[in-house]
PDB file of N, CA and C in Angstrom:
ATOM      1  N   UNK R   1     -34.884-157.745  -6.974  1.00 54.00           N
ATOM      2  CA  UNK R   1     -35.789-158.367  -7.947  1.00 54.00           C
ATOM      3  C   UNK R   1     -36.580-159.477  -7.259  1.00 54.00           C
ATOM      4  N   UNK R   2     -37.720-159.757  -7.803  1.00 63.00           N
ATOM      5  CA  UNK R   2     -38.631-160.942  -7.023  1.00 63.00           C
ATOM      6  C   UNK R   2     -38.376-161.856  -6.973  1.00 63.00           C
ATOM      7  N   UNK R   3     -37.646-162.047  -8.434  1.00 57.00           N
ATOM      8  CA  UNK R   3     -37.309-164.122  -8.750  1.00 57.00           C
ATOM      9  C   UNK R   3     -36.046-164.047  -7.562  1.00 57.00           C
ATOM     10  N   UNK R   4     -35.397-163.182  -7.670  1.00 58.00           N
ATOM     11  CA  UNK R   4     -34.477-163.373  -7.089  1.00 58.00           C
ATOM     12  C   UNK R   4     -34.170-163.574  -5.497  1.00 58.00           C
ATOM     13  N   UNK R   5     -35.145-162.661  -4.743  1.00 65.00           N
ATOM     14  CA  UNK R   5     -35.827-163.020  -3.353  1.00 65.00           C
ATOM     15  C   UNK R   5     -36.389-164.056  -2.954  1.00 65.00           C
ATOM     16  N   UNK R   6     -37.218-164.517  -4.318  1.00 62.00           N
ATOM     17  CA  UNK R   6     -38.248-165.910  -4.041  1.00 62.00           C
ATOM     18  C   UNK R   6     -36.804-167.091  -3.848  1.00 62.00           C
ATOM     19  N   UNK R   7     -36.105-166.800  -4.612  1.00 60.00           N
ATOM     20  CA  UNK R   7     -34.712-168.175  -4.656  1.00 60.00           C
ATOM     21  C   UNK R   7     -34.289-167.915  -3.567  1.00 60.00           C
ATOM     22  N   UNK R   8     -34.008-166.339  -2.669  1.00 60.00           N
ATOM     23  CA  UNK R   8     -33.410-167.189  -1.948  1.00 60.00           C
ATOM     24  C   UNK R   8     -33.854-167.247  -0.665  1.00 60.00           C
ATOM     25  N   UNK R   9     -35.454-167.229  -1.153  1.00 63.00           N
ATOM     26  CA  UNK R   9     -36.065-167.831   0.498  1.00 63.00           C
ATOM     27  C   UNK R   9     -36.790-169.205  -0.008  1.00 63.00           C
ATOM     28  N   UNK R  10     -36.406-169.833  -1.238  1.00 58.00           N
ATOM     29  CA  UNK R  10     -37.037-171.068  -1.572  1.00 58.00           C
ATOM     30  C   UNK R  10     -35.383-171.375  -1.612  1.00 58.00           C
ATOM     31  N   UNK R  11     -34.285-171.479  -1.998  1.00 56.00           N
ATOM     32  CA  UNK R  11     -32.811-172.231  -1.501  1.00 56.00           C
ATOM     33  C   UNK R  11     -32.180-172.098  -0.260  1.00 56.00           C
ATOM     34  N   UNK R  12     -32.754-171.413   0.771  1.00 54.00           N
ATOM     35  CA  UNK R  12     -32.374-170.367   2.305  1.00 54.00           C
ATOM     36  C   UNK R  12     -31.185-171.797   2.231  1.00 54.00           C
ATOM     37  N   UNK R  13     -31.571-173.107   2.700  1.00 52.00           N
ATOM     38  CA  UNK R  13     -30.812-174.335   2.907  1.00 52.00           C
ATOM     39  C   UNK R  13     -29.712-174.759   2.159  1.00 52.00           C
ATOM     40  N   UNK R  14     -29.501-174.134   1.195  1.00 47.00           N
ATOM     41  CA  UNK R  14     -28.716-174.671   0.353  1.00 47.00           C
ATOM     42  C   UNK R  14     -27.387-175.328   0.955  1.00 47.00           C
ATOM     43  N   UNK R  15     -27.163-176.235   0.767  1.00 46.00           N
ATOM     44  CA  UNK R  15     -25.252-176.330   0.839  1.00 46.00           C
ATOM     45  C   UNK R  15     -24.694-176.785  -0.099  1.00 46.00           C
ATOM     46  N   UNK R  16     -23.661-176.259   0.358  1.00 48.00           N
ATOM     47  CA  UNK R  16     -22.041-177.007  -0.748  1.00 48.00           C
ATOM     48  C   UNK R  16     -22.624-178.592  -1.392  1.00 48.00           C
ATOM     49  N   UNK R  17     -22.731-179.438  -0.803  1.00 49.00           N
ATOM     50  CA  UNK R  17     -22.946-180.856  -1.428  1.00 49.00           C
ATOM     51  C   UNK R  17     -23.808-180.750  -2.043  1.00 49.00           C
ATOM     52  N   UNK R  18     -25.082-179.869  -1.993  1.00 47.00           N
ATOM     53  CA  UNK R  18     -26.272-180.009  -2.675  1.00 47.00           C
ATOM     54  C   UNK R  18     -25.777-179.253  -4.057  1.00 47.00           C
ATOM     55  N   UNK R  19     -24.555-178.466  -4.780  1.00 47.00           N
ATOM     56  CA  UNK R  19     -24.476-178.025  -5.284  1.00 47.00           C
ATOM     57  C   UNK R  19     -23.636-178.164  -6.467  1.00 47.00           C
ATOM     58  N   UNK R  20     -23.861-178.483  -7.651  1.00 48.00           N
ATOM     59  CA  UNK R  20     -23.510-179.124  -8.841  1.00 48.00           C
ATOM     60  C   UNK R  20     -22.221-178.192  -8.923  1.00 48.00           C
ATOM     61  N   UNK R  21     -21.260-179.054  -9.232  1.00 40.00           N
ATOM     62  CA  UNK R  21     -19.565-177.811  -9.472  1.00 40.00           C
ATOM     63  C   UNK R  21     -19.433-178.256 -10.947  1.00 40.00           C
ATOM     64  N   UNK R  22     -19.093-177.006 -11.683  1.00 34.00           N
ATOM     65  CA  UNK R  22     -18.150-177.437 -12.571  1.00 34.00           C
ATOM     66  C   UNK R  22     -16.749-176.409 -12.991  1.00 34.00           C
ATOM     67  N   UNK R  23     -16.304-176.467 -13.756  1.00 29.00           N
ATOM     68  CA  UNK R  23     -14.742-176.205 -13.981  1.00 29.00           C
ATOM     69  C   UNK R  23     -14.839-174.812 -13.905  1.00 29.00           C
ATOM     70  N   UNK R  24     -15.448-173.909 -13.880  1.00 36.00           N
ATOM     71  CA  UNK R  24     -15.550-172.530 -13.806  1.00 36.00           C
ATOM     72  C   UNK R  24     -15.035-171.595 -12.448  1.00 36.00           C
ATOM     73  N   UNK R  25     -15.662-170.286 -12.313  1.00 34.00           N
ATOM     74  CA  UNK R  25     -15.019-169.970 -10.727  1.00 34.00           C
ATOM     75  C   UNK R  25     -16.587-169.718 -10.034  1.00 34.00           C
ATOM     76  N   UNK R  26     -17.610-170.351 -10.776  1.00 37.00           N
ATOM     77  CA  UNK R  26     -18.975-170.301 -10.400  1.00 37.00           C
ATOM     78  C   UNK R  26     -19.947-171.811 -10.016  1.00 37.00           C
ATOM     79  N   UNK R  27     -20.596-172.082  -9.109  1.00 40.00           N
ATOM     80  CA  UNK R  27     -21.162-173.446  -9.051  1.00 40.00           C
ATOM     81  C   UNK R  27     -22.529-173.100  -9.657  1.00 40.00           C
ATOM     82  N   UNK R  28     -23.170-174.137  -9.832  1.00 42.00           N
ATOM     83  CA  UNK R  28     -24.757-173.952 -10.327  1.00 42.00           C
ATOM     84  C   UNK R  28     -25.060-174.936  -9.269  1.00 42.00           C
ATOM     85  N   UNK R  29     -26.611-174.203  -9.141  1.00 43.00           N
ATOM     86  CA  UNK R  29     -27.233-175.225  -7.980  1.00 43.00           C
ATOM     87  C   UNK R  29     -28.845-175.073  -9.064  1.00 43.00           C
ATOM     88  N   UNK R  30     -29.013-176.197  -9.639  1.00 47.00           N
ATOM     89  CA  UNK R  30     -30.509-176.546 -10.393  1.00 47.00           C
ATOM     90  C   UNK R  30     -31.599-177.760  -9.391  1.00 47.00           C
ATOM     91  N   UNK R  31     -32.575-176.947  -9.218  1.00 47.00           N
ATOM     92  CA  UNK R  31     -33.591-177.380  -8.222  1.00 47.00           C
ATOM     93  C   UNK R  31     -35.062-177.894  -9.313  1.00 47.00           C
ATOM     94  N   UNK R  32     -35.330-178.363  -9.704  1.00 45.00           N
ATOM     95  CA  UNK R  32     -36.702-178.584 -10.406  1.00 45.00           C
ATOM     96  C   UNK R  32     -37.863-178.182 -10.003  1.00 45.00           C
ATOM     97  N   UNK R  33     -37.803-178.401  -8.513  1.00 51.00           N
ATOM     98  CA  UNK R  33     -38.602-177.883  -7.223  1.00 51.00           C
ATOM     99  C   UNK R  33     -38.817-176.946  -7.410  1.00 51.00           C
ATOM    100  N   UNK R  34     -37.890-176.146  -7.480  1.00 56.00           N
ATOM    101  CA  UNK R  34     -38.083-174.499  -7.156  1.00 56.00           C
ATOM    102  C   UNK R  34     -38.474-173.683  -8.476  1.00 56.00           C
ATOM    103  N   UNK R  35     -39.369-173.783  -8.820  1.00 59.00           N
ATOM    104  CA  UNK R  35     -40.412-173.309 -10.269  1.00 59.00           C
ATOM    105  C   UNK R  35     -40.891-171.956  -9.920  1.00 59.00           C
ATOM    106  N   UNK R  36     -40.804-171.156 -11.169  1.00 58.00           N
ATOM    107  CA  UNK R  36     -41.469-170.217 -11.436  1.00 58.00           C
ATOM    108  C   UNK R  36     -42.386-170.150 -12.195  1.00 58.00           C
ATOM    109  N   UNK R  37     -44.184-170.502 -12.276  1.00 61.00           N
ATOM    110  CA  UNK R  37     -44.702-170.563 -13.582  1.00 61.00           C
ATOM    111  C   UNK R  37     -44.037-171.861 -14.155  1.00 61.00           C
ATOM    112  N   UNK R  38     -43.601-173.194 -13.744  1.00 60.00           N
ATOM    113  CA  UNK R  38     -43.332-174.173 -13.982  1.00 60.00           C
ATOM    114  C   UNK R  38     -42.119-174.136 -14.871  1.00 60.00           C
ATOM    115  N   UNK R  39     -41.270-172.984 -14.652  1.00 60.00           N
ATOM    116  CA  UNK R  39     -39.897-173.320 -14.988  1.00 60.00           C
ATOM    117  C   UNK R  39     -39.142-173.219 -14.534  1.00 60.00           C
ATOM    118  N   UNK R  40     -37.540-174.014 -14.300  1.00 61.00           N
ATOM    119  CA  UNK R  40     -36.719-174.775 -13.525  1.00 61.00           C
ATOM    120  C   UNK R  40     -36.028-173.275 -13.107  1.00 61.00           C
ATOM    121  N   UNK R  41     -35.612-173.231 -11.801  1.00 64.00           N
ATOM    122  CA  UNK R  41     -34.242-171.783 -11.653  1.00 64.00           C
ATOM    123  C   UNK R  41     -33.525-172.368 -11.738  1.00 64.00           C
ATOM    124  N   UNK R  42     -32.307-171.614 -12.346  1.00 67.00           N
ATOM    125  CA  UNK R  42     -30.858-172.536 -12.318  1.00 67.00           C
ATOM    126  C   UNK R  42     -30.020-170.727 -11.972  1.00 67.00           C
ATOM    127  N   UNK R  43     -29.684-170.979 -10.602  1.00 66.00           N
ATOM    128  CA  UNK R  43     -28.843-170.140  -9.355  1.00 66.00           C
ATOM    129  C   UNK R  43     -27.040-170.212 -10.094  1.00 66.00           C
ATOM    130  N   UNK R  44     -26.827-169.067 -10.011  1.00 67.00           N
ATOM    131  CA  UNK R  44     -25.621-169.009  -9.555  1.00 67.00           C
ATOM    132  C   UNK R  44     -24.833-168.474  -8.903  1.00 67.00           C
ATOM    133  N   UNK R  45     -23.694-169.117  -8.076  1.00 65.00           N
ATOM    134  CA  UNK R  45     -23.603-168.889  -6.866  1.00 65.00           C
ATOM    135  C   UNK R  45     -22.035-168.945  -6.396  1.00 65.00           C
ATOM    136  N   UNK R  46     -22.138-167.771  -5.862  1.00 69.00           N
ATOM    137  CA  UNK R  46     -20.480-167.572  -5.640  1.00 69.00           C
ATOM    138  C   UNK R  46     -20.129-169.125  -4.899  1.00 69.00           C
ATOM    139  N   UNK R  47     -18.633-169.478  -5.497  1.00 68.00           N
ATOM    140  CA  UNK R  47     -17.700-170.531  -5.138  1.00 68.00           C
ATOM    141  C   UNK R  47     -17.299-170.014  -3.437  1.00 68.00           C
ATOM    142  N   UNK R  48     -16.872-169.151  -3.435  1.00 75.00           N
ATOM    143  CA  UNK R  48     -16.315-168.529  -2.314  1.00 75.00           C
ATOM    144  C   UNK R  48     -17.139-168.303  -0.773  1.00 75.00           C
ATOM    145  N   UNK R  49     -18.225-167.325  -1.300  1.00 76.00           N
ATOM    146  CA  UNK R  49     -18.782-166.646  -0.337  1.00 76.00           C
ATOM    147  C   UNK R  49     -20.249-167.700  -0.269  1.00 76.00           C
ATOM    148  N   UNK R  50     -20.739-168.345  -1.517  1.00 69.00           N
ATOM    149  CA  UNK R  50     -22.178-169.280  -1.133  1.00 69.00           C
ATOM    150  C   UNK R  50     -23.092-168.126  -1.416  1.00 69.00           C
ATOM    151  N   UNK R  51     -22.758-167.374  -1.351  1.00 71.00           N
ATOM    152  CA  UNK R  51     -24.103-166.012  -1.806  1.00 71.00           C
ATOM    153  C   UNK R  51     -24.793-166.157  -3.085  1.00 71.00           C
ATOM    154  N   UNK R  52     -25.943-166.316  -3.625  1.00 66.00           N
ATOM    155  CA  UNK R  52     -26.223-165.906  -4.626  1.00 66.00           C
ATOM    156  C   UNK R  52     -25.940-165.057  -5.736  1.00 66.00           C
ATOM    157  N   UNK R  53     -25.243-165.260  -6.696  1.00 67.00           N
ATOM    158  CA  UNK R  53     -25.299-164.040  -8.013  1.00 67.00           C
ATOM    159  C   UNK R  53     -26.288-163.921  -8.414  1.00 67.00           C
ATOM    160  N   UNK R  54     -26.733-164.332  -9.630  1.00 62.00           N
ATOM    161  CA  UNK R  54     -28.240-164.467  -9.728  1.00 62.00           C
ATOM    162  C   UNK R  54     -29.255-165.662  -9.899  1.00 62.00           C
ATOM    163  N   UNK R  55     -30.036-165.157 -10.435  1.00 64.00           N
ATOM    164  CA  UNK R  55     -30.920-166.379 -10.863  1.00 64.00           C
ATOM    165  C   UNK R  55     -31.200-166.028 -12.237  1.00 64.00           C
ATOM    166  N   UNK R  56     -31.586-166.958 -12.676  1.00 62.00           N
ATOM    167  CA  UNK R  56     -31.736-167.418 -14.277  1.00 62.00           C
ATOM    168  C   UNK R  56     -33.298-168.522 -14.088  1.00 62.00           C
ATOM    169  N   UNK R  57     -34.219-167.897 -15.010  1.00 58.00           N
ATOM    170  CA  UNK R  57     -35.325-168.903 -15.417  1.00 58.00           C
ATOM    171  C   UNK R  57     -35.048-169.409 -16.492  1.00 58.00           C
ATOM    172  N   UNK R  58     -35.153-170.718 -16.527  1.00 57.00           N
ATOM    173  CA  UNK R  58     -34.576-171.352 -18.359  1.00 57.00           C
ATOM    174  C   UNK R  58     -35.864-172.054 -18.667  1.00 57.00           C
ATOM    175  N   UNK R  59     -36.439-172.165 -19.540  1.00 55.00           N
ATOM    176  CA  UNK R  59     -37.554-172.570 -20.256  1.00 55.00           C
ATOM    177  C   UNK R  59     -37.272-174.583 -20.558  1.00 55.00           C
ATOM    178  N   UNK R  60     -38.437-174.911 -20.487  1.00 55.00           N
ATOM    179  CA  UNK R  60     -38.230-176.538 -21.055  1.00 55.00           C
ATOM    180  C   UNK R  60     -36.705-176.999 -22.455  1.00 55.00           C
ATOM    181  N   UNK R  61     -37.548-175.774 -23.439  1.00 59.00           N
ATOM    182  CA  UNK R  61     -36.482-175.913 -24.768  1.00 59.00           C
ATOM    183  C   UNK R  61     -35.545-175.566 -24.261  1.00 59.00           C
ATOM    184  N   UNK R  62     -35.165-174.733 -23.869  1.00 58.00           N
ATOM    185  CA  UNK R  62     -33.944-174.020 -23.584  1.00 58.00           C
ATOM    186  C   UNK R  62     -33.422-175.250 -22.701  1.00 58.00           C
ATOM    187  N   UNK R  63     -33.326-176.103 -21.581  1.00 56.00           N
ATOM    188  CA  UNK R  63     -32.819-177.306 -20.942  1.00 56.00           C
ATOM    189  C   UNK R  63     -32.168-177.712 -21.964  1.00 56.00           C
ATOM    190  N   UNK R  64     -33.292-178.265 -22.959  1.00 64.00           N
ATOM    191  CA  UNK R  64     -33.013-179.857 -23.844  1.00 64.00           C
ATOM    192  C   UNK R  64     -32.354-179.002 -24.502  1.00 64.00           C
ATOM    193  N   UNK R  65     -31.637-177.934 -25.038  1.00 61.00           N
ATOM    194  CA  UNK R  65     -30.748-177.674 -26.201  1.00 61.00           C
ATOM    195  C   UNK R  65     -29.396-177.609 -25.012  1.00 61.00           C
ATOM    196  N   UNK R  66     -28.885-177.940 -23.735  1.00 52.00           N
ATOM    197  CA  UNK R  66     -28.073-177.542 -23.620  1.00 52.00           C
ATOM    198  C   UNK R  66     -27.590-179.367 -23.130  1.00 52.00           C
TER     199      UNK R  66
END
């Protein structure tokens, strides 16, 4: 998929510290930077391996309701 190529030659750098953890067996890594059509990707990304699962475009509303 495209979004999904574009992330991960716009996150190629990513690391562990740069990457938001929470209690799950998945990290999120949210970049503001990295826009599609001016909305945020929010990646998720194997704990284990650092590989990409997917990507997710979330809309402005969609942020503020979560």
């Amino acid at each position: 998929h495209e979004i999904v190529s574009f992330a991960k030659r716009k996150f190629s750098e990513i690391t562990k510290e740069q990457i938001e953890t929470y209690s799950d067996e998945f990290q999120y890594k949210m970049d503001c930077r990295g826009q599609i059509d001016g909305h945020p990707l929010v990646m998720r990304i194997d704990k284990y391996t650092g590989n990409i699962c997917n990507v997710v475009l979330f809309t402005k509303a969609e942020l503020e309701r979560k």
